[in-house]
């Protein structure tokens, strides 16, 4: 019910919303929880395991019970805490984990079976028979599990990510955080102040106390006004710092649009921020804990601090007749606030024998609440007093078992909190996070005055300088409490409301020897729900300590890990969906290739044409065969710009290449190209490619498309970390040059139509290179071949790439040739036995490729020593061969394994495997490469190819890898 | 995690490629023997404490750096250009 004259809501701005299909009214400034309470709605959800009726328990992000689904259709968002969801006009929310309705729920039958569903129930029950798992247990568990459901439709919401940098990050904008931000802001530091609430002020918005002689919230407004006037201070509300990471890096989730009725206008729903702060002040406050007693989960039982928050901030009383149960002086304030607002308080129950008296209310000292009645909403409580049992009619019970310092973020880098006997709470270990100073309630300073002072001190400490700020007058009462974790007695007393863990479960875990707090947690599922035990872990571990006869510090806490509150995967992965998943690299011929109808295939981040289909071609094979024919019979054109190009210059360029490659490049003549093989230091092949010597001290290296990055990194390692004495510079020029293969018997005819100075075989023999002028553009020409044909690669600055590609294709077509794609390129190289990364997979040596003689004896090179290892030179190793089908089955499949004829196709008999396969239109059969034990020594032998995945079996003959033009005459044209 | 690149300044570790222990800088002579080479290529310490390791500022200036990092706390004590480390050891 709304209380007249209370609250920071706007009574002139009514908002209409729906909950479970019914229409209600709230006010601007409400949360969904406060608006529902204002409408007298207590039942807001069902618990996870026993489907017990539950009402709102807190007024913040720690809420365990009031989880609802907000929105409709694909945009519906499950498990939204009603305590965090701000009200907007037209908001639609539905309750969860109930069927058919919140009031009548079938699975609440679980609650009757509770004696059988205790701790470890799943571990003990779903054990046997094994055959029951898939058909009985798993479907049952899946149906019963989970709170809110996903829509099943793609998420239409937009998420964003962002990066922020500051001198000082202040986490939390209560009295401590505000003072820290003010002190640091005035001192000129670059300050970022973040708070997860929609409004800054923390507990000052929820309490009636004054600061500096004015109501707390007005003091907050003044501080905020000053902060906003400082250009070096940035404030962010609705932003939860969810994780602390190394080096002053923080993760933070900003809920940008959850409070807005309109969506889809380009504003993200959430933004995930990565914040880099030179230092930080943690002012996260404290969370009030409950006291476990029988049926302490009835709707209407909530934190005493939440009752004050609903009253003072939202002008709502959760009940008509409120009772307060606590073990500390702070709980007494609840009585005073309620009475001042005209709400009837039935009684104050204080577990302490020496509790102070309070005028105007019956105080039961040394008493506890032992039971609660009212399944769908609290109706009465039973007290155990020194004089006996007593029953009080009440529809709201405000409970305070004391406060837990919010130490979570101080533990994210592995530190453990320390136990403070004085306030019966864990507090942060000093220096737990480098650069972070914990201050205020999260550091165990419980009065407002102490918090204000701590904020200033913390800012100074974090920034490493003296800062003095006049402190306003504020409440400075001592924090007195006497710990009580659970009220002994029969029945179930609840700890973790979300996972329905009871006091008995924790005791049972201890009894069954799950004595470690981490084991107890996993055995009972205590603290494993979305609130991560914020409301209950403390009580559970205190009870475990008691049950195992140890102290609380000895028992310790479970590990606090990020995120502090749940973060949607969509927010963490913001921007990484669809096109944002990975960068796309396009060649200069991309648009033309797409226009020509070529399906583009991803090769790393690049996109390359598979083939160029023509009319009346039914399959890719038709196109591929035709394109292979271009190269073998006339001329084909292919964009090879994706290959890595590394420009190497300097007096020691030749030395670098001699060291990086197995073979010699210092002896290469200017104007010539050489094939090079590159090893890793462990003697296995890293990459291969051609390198051209353009000048005495100038080379251009070509890498494979896949290894362009790793090879660049490798060369940088050599030049910086191994041989910094060499005078050589390297730079990637992959994207600066567009390069096209022009291959086939008519390649030179085509080029001579474009080159300003024509070439012939004498001026440009096989493996020649040099500067040329291509239709007036300064370019480079390399006579190299990846197809075994008379071929060239012509390179021009990338800005001329598209026009050159068009020109080359047009000229090729005039010569009865044309463009060819990756499929044809692959067939052409397999026919010739040229290797790619399908062969050099990382566990293949030069010896395995029959290239051991390419390792020069005259010099050292990377990988040379290790390549000489006995095991890597074993003639029985799997070595490169060609393969062809000789039986009735002609199909060969890449990835299939090879076995000797007569052997069973089992792993122990494995003789090798097929790496590459293509249909050769020239040879009219499949051509394949593979690795076979013994390699070329076995040419002429037959092996059995078995593809267990595709169910293909073929008899193959081992042949030379070069299956087409073995004499290699065509390449010299 | 942040790494202070000697050339670029403090940068997010995602700009860097991680290689491994900085022993890779001390490449043995070709005839140093099997043991030395085995040690160089394959054997690595895994200390619960300070560790010199190679990172490559791949998405930055391209510098290889030797980072002295505590493997239990991720604290970074020192960052040097691999080039300087190599030159100092030569």
Tab-separated table of N, CA, C and O in Angstrom, chain A residues 90-181:
chain	number	residue	atom	x	y	z
A	90	UNK	N	3.265	0.823	-19.730
A	90	UNK	CA	3.083	-0.259	-20.680
A	90	UNK	C	3.934	-1.479	-20.403
A	90	UNK	O	3.925	-2.446	-21.169
A	91	UNK	N	4.694	-1.461	-19.310
A	91	UNK	CA	5.529	-2.619	-18.974
A	91	UNK	C	4.650	-3.858	-18.798
A	91	UNK	O	3.574	-3.795	-18.201
A	92	UNK	N	5.126	-4.974	-19.360
A	92	UNK	CA	4.403	-6.243	-19.189
A	92	UNK	C	5.330	-7.247	-18.561
A	92	UNK	O	6.401	-7.530	-19.085
A	93	UNK	N	4.919	-7.789	-17.435
A	93	UNK	CA	5.743	-8.788	-16.749
A	93	UNK	C	4.891	-9.998	-16.415
A	93	UNK	O	3.681	-9.871	-16.173
A	94	UNK	N	5.516	-11.166	-16.454
A	94	UNK	CA	4.821	-12.378	-16.019
A	94	UNK	C	5.707	-13.133	-15.036
A	94	UNK	O	6.931	-13.091	-15.120
A	95	UNK	N	5.044	-13.829	-14.129
A	95	UNK	CA	5.789	-14.611	-13.146
A	95	UNK	C	6.297	-15.892	-13.790
A	95	UNK	O	5.881	-16.265	-14.882
A	96	UNK	N	7.199	-16.587	-13.098
A	96	UNK	CA	7.905	-17.720	-13.681
A	96	UNK	C	7.782	-18.960	-12.808
A	96	UNK	O	7.402	-18.885	-11.648
A	97	UNK	N	8.170	-20.076	-13.377
A	97	UNK	CA	8.329	-21.311	-12.633
A	97	UNK	C	7.029	-21.753	-11.973
A	97	UNK	O	7.021	-22.229	-10.860
A	98	UNK	N	5.938	-21.548	-12.682
A	98	UNK	CA	4.658	-22.005	-12.167
A	98	UNK	C	3.816	-22.453	-13.327
A	98	UNK	O	3.940	-21.943	-14.430
A	99	UNK	N	2.952	-23.459	-13.073
A	99	UNK	CA	2.017	-23.903	-14.072
A	99	UNK	C	0.847	-24.577	-13.387
A	99	UNK	O	1.062	-25.399	-12.537
A	100	UNK	N	-0.358	-24.219	-13.699
A	100	UNK	CA	-0.735	-23.257	-14.736
A	100	UNK	C	-0.687	-21.796	-14.282
A	100	UNK	O	-0.651	-20.927	-15.119
A	101	UNK	N	-0.712	-21.532	-12.966
A	101	UNK	CA	-0.713	-20.122	-12.555
A	101	UNK	C	0.097	-19.953	-11.288
A	101	UNK	O	0.442	-20.924	-10.614
A	102	UNK	N	0.389	-18.695	-10.978
A	102	UNK	CA	1.213	-18.410	-9.811
A	102	UNK	C	0.495	-18.871	-8.532
A	102	UNK	O	1.121	-19.390	-7.615
A	103	UNK	N	-0.805	-18.725	-8.502
A	103	UNK	CA	-1.568	-19.090	-7.309
A	103	UNK	C	-1.735	-20.595	-7.170
A	103	UNK	O	-1.757	-21.151	-6.072
A	104	UNK	N	-1.879	-21.293	-8.305
A	104	UNK	CA	-2.040	-22.745	-8.249
A	104	UNK	C	-1.004	-23.374	-9.155
A	104	UNK	O	-1.014	-23.192	-10.365
A	105	UNK	N	-0.083	-24.089	-8.559
A	105	UNK	CA	1.056	-24.603	-9.319
A	105	UNK	C	1.196	-26.096	-9.074
A	105	UNK	O	1.260	-26.560	-7.944
A	106	UNK	N	1.182	-26.860	-10.173
A	106	UNK	CA	1.169	-28.317	-10.065
A	106	UNK	C	2.449	-28.857	-9.432
A	106	UNK	O	2.426	-29.727	-8.572
A	107	UNK	N	3.597	-28.317	-9.860
A	107	UNK	CA	4.864	-28.873	-9.369
A	107	UNK	C	5.143	-28.523	-7.909
A	107	UNK	O	6.134	-28.960	-7.335
A	108	UNK	N	4.258	-27.714	-7.291
A	108	UNK	CA	4.439	-27.451	-5.873
A	108	UNK	C	4.233	-28.730	-5.068
A	108	UNK	O	4.525	-28.795	-3.887
A	109	UNK	N	3.733	-29.798	-5.738
A	109	UNK	CA	3.682	-31.127	-5.119
A	109	UNK	C	5.066	-31.560	-4.654
A	109	UNK	O	5.200	-32.336	-3.719
A	110	UNK	N	6.106	-31.060	-5.334
A	110	UNK	CA	7.478	-31.347	-4.923
A	110	UNK	C	7.671	-31.026	-3.446
A	110	UNK	O	8.449	-31.666	-2.752
A	111	UNK	N	6.980	-29.977	-3.013
A	111	UNK	CA	7.145	-29.511	-1.653
A	111	UNK	C	6.707	-30.587	-0.665
A	111	UNK	O	7.294	-30.751	0.398
A	112	UNK	N	5.658	-31.366	-1.052
A	112	UNK	CA	5.179	-32.432	-0.177
A	112	UNK	C	6.172	-33.590	-0.143
A	112	UNK	O	6.262	-34.317	0.831
A	113	UNK	N	6.889	-33.744	-1.237
A	113	UNK	CA	7.880	-34.822	-1.299
A	113	UNK	C	9.226	-34.408	-0.742
A	113	UNK	O	10.217	-35.115	-0.899
A	114	UNK	N	9.268	-33.257	-0.082
A	114	UNK	CA	10.533	-32.686	0.367
A	114	UNK	C	11.416	-33.633	1.184
A	114	UNK	O	12.623	-33.618	1.033
A	115	UNK	N	10.827	-34.473	2.050
A	115	UNK	CA	11.703	-35.362	2.810
A	115	UNK	C	12.596	-36.224	1.917
A	115	UNK	O	13.648	-36.679	2.339
A	116	UNK	N	12.149	-36.436	0.681
A	116	UNK	CA	12.942	-37.282	-0.219
A	116	UNK	C	13.860	-36.464	-1.120
A	116	UNK	O	14.620	-37.004	-1.892
A	117	UNK	N	13.732	-35.154	-1.085
A	117	UNK	CA	14.459	-34.321	-2.048
A	117	UNK	C	15.563	-33.504	-1.381
A	117	UNK	O	15.941	-32.446	-1.851
A	118	UNK	N	16.092	-33.967	-0.289
A	118	UNK	CA	17.081	-33.206	0.468
A	118	UNK	C	18.419	-33.110	-0.227
A	118	UNK	O	18.561	-33.445	-1.408
A	119	UNK	N	19.415	-32.663	0.545
A	119	UNK	CA	20.753	-32.464	-0.023
A	119	UNK	C	21.267	-33.749	-0.643
A	119	UNK	O	21.110	-34.829	-0.091
A	120	UNK	N	21.869	-33.602	-1.793
A	120	UNK	CA	22.462	-34.758	-2.460
A	120	UNK	C	21.436	-35.666	-3.101
A	120	UNK	O	21.765	-36.750	-3.581
A	121	UNK	N	20.163	-35.222	-3.139
A	121	UNK	CA	19.101	-36.052	-3.714
A	121	UNK	C	19.427	-36.496	-5.132
A	121	UNK	O	19.321	-37.666	-5.474
A	122	UNK	N	19.885	-35.552	-5.935
A	122	UNK	CA	20.162	-35.882	-7.330
A	122	UNK	C	21.299	-36.886	-7.438
A	122	UNK	O	21.257	-37.811	-8.217
A	123	UNK	N	22.333	-36.652	-6.601
A	123	UNK	CA	23.498	-37.529	-6.671
A	123	UNK	C	23.136	-38.945	-6.246
A	123	UNK	O	23.689	-39.913	-6.720
A	124	UNK	N	22.220	-39.025	-5.297
A	124	UNK	CA	21.893	-40.331	-4.746
A	124	UNK	C	20.856	-41.052	-5.588
A	124	UNK	O	20.828	-42.283	-5.636
A	125	UNK	N	19.968	-40.299	-6.217
A	125	UNK	CA	18.801	-40.911	-6.847
A	125	UNK	C	19.030	-41.252	-8.315
A	125	UNK	O	18.730	-42.362	-8.753
A	126	UNK	N	19.565	-40.286	-9.043
A	126	UNK	CA	19.649	-40.496	-10.493
A	126	UNK	C	20.917	-41.271	-10.849
A	126	UNK	O	21.656	-40.906	-11.743
A	127	UNK	N	21.176	-42.329	-10.109
A	127	UNK	CA	22.402	-43.081	-10.311
A	127	UNK	C	22.171	-44.294	-11.196
A	127	UNK	O	22.981	-44.634	-12.041
A	128	UNK	N	21.068	-44.987	-11.008
A	128	UNK	CA	20.858	-46.253	-11.699
A	128	UNK	C	19.380	-46.420	-11.975
A	128	UNK	O	18.576	-45.780	-11.306
A	129	UNK	N	18.932	-47.281	-12.837
A	129	UNK	CA	19.823	-47.920	-13.807
A	129	UNK	C	20.296	-46.909	-14.838
A	129	UNK	O	19.634	-45.911	-15.084
A	130	UNK	N	21.438	-47.208	-15.425
A	130	UNK	CA	22.030	-46.252	-16.351
A	130	UNK	C	21.097	-45.940	-17.515
A	130	UNK	O	21.048	-44.826	-18.009
A	131	UNK	N	20.339	-46.947	-17.945
A	131	UNK	CA	19.467	-46.757	-19.110
A	131	UNK	C	18.374	-45.736	-18.828
A	131	UNK	O	17.738	-45.218	-19.740
A	132	UNK	N	18.132	-45.420	-17.534
A	132	UNK	CA	17.092	-44.452	-17.199
A	132	UNK	C	17.517	-43.027	-17.482
A	132	UNK	O	16.692	-42.131	-17.536
A	133	UNK	N	18.831	-42.829	-17.646
A	133	UNK	CA	19.301	-41.457	-17.756
A	133	UNK	C	18.662	-40.707	-18.908
A	133	UNK	O	17.999	-39.697	-18.712
A	134	UNK	N	18.831	-41.285	-20.100
A	134	UNK	CA	18.378	-40.556	-21.278
A	134	UNK	C	16.863	-40.454	-21.370
A	134	UNK	O	16.327	-39.458	-21.819
A	135	UNK	N	16.179	-41.526	-20.951
A	135	UNK	CA	14.736	-41.559	-21.221
A	135	UNK	C	13.889	-41.046	-20.079
A	135	UNK	O	12.789	-40.563	-20.279
A	136	UNK	N	14.376	-41.182	-18.848
A	136	UNK	CA	13.532	-40.825	-17.712
A	136	UNK	C	14.098	-39.633	-16.934
A	136	UNK	O	13.474	-38.585	-16.846
A	137	UNK	N	15.309	-39.783	-16.433
A	137	UNK	CA	15.833	-38.767	-15.534
A	137	UNK	C	16.075	-37.445	-16.228
A	137	UNK	O	15.636	-36.394	-15.776
A	138	UNK	N	16.799	-37.494	-17.348
A	138	UNK	CA	17.172	-36.233	-17.970
A	138	UNK	C	15.958	-35.425	-18.441
A	138	UNK	O	15.870	-34.234	-18.155
A	139	UNK	N	15.000	-36.064	-19.160
A	139	UNK	CA	13.830	-35.277	-19.553
A	139	UNK	C	13.092	-34.702	-18.346
A	139	UNK	O	12.634	-33.562	-18.373
A	140	UNK	N	13.039	-35.472	-17.250
A	140	UNK	CA	12.347	-34.985	-16.058
A	140	UNK	C	13.068	-33.773	-15.480
A	140	UNK	O	12.468	-32.750	-15.190
A	141	UNK	N	14.382	-33.920	-15.362
A	141	UNK	CA	15.157	-32.822	-14.765
A	141	UNK	C	15.084	-31.588	-15.652
A	141	UNK	O	14.896	-30.467	-15.188
A	142	UNK	N	15.177	-31.808	-16.952
A	142	UNK	CA	15.146	-30.665	-17.872
A	142	UNK	C	13.826	-29.912	-17.785
A	142	UNK	O	13.778	-28.699	-17.856
A	143	UNK	N	12.722	-30.663	-17.653
A	143	UNK	CA	11.420	-30.004	-17.601
A	143	UNK	C	11.286	-29.212	-16.308
A	143	UNK	O	10.733	-28.124	-16.267
A	144	UNK	N	11.808	-29.791	-15.238
A	144	UNK	CA	11.655	-29.141	-13.938
A	144	UNK	C	12.668	-28.018	-13.732
A	144	UNK	O	12.480	-27.158	-12.899
A	145	UNK	N	13.750	-28.063	-14.492
A	145	UNK	CA	14.849	-27.136	-14.224
A	145	UNK	C	14.634	-25.767	-14.850
A	145	UNK	O	13.852	-25.612	-15.776
A	146	UNK	N	15.344	-24.818	-14.326
A	146	UNK	CA	15.349	-23.491	-14.938
A	146	UNK	C	14.200	-22.661	-14.434
A	146	UNK	O	13.134	-23.176	-14.119
A	147	UNK	N	14.409	-21.385	-14.372
A	147	UNK	CA	13.338	-20.499	-13.946
A	147	UNK	C	12.637	-19.978	-15.189
A	147	UNK	O	11.877	-20.688	-15.808
A	148	UNK	N	12.927	-18.779	-15.598
A	148	UNK	CA	12.272	-18.258	-16.798
A	148	UNK	C	12.766	-18.966	-18.041
A	148	UNK	O	13.890	-19.454	-18.078
A	149	UNK	N	11.904	-19.039	-19.051
A	149	UNK	CA	12.297	-19.674	-20.303
A	149	UNK	C	12.693	-18.638	-21.338
A	149	UNK	O	12.232	-17.503	-21.302
A	150	UNK	N	13.552	-19.055	-22.254
A	150	UNK	CA	13.892	-18.173	-23.374
A	150	UNK	C	12.768	-18.221	-24.402
A	150	UNK	O	11.989	-19.165	-24.438
A	151	UNK	N	12.716	-17.207	-25.236
A	151	UNK	CA	11.623	-17.128	-26.206
A	151	UNK	C	11.777	-18.176	-27.296
A	151	UNK	O	10.814	-18.554	-27.943
A	152	UNK	N	12.986	-18.638	-27.537
A	152	UNK	CA	13.210	-19.586	-28.625
A	152	UNK	C	13.420	-18.900	-29.953
A	152	UNK	O	13.752	-19.536	-30.946
A	153	UNK	N	13.221	-17.589	-29.979
A	153	UNK	CA	13.408	-16.813	-31.214
A	153	UNK	C	14.730	-16.047	-31.112
A	153	UNK	O	15.212	-15.788	-30.016
A	154	UNK	N	15.318	-15.690	-32.266
A	154	UNK	CA	16.559	-14.900	-32.211
A	154	UNK	C	16.344	-13.602	-31.436
A	154	UNK	O	15.291	-12.982	-31.539
A	155	UNK	N	17.347	-13.227	-30.673
A	155	UNK	CA	17.243	-12.025	-29.849
A	155	UNK	C	17.252	-10.783	-30.743
A	155	UNK	O	18.240	-10.521	-31.409
A	156	UNK	N	16.157	-10.019	-30.737
A	156	UNK	CA	16.100	-8.839	-31.617
A	156	UNK	C	16.794	-7.628	-31.007
A	156	UNK	O	16.942	-6.603	-31.675
A	157	UNK	N	17.219	-7.742	-29.761
A	157	UNK	CA	17.767	-6.563	-29.086
A	157	UNK	C	19.203	-6.291	-29.514
A	157	UNK	O	19.948	-7.174	-29.888
A	158	UNK	N	19.551	-5.029	-29.401
A	158	UNK	CA	20.872	-4.563	-29.786
A	158	UNK	C	21.715	-4.404	-28.525
A	158	UNK	O	21.262	-3.847	-27.540
A	159	UNK	N	22.914	-4.923	-28.554
A	159	UNK	CA	23.839	-4.790	-27.420
A	159	UNK	C	25.098	-4.078	-27.912
A	159	UNK	O	25.427	-4.133	-29.082
A	160	UNK	N	25.773	-3.449	-26.993
A	160	UNK	CA	26.967	-2.703	-27.397
A	160	UNK	C	28.102	-2.995	-26.423
A	160	UNK	O	27.891	-3.535	-25.347
A	161	UNK	N	29.295	-2.652	-26.849
A	161	UNK	CA	30.432	-2.745	-25.932
A	161	UNK	C	31.178	-1.429	-25.964
A	161	UNK	O	31.106	-0.694	-26.950
A	162	UNK	N	31.883	-1.136	-24.892
A	162	UNK	CA	32.575	0.145	-24.833
A	162	UNK	C	33.806	0.068	-23.942
A	162	UNK	O	33.977	-0.888	-23.188
A	163	UNK	N	34.643	1.048	-24.068
A	163	UNK	CA	35.901	1.096	-23.328
A	163	UNK	C	36.015	2.445	-22.629
A	163	UNK	O	35.717	3.477	-23.231
A	164	UNK	N	36.414	2.419	-21.386
A	164	UNK	CA	36.550	3.651	-20.626
A	164	UNK	C	37.876	3.644	-19.872
A	164	UNK	O	38.349	2.587	-19.464
A	165	UNK	N	38.428	4.812	-19.691
A	165	UNK	CA	39.714	4.949	-19.004
A	165	UNK	C	39.584	6.080	-17.986
A	165	UNK	O	38.922	7.085	-18.259
A	166	UNK	N	40.197	5.913	-16.831
A	166	UNK	CA	40.108	6.967	-15.827
A	166	UNK	C	41.267	6.856	-14.839
A	166	UNK	O	41.949	5.836	-14.771
A	167	UNK	N	41.439	7.939	-14.060
A	167	UNK	CA	42.424	7.898	-12.974
A	167	UNK	C	41.858	7.102	-11.806
A	167	UNK	O	42.548	6.299	-11.198
A	168	UNK	N	40.585	7.381	-11.501
A	168	UNK	CA	39.965	6.759	-10.335
A	168	UNK	C	38.571	6.264	-10.685
A	168	UNK	O	37.720	7.036	-11.124
A	169	UNK	N	38.367	4.991	-10.465
A	169	UNK	CA	37.036	4.407	-10.617
A	169	UNK	C	36.439	4.272	-9.236
A	169	UNK	O	37.051	3.665	-8.345
A	170	UNK	N	35.267	4.874	-9.040
A	170	UNK	CA	34.580	4.741	-7.756
A	170	UNK	C	33.369	3.851	-7.975
A	170	UNK	O	32.485	4.169	-8.777
A	171	UNK	N	33.363	2.717	-7.278
A	171	UNK	CA	32.308	1.720	-7.468
A	171	UNK	C	31.313	1.843	-6.329
A	171	UNK	O	31.613	1.518	-5.180
A	172	UNK	N	30.147	2.347	-6.646
A	172	UNK	CA	29.117	2.547	-5.638
A	172	UNK	C	28.987	4.009	-5.298
A	172	UNK	O	29.982	4.696	-5.073
A	173	UNK	N	27.747	4.502	-5.301
A	173	UNK	CA	27.515	5.930	-5.068
A	173	UNK	C	26.625	6.149	-3.858
A	173	UNK	O	25.672	6.916	-3.889
A	174	UNK	N	26.935	5.446	-2.775
A	174	UNK	CA	26.334	5.756	-1.482
A	174	UNK	C	27.156	6.854	-0.841
A	174	UNK	O	27.952	7.516	-1.515
A	175	UNK	N	27.010	7.049	0.463
A	175	UNK	CA	27.764	8.131	1.125
A	175	UNK	C	29.277	8.015	0.908
A	175	UNK	O	29.934	9.023	0.660
A	176	UNK	N	29.801	6.793	0.962
A	176	UNK	CA	31.245	6.609	0.794
A	176	UNK	C	31.690	6.975	-0.614
A	176	UNK	O	32.626	7.754	-0.817
A	177	UNK	N	31.020	6.401	-1.588
A	177	UNK	CA	31.394	6.615	-2.981
A	177	UNK	C	31.233	8.062	-3.402
A	177	UNK	O	32.077	8.614	-4.123
A	178	UNK	N	30.151	8.680	-2.940
A	178	UNK	CA	29.929	10.089	-3.305
A	178	UNK	C	31.054	10.965	-2.757
A	178	UNK	O	31.561	11.840	-3.456
A	179	UNK	N	31.438	10.706	-1.503
A	179	UNK	CA	32.507	11.520	-0.920
A	179	UNK	C	33.841	11.248	-1.611
A	179	UNK	O	34.641	12.174	-1.816
A	180	UNK	N	34.076	10.000	-1.967
A	180	UNK	CA	35.326	9.663	-2.657
A	180	UNK	C	35.381	10.374	-4.005
A	180	UNK	O	36.406	10.956	-4.380
A	181	UNK	N	34.259	10.334	-4.739
A	181	UNK	CA	34.213	10.971	-6.058
A	181	UNK	C	34.353	12.489	-5.924
A	181	UNK	O	35.043	13.142	-6.710
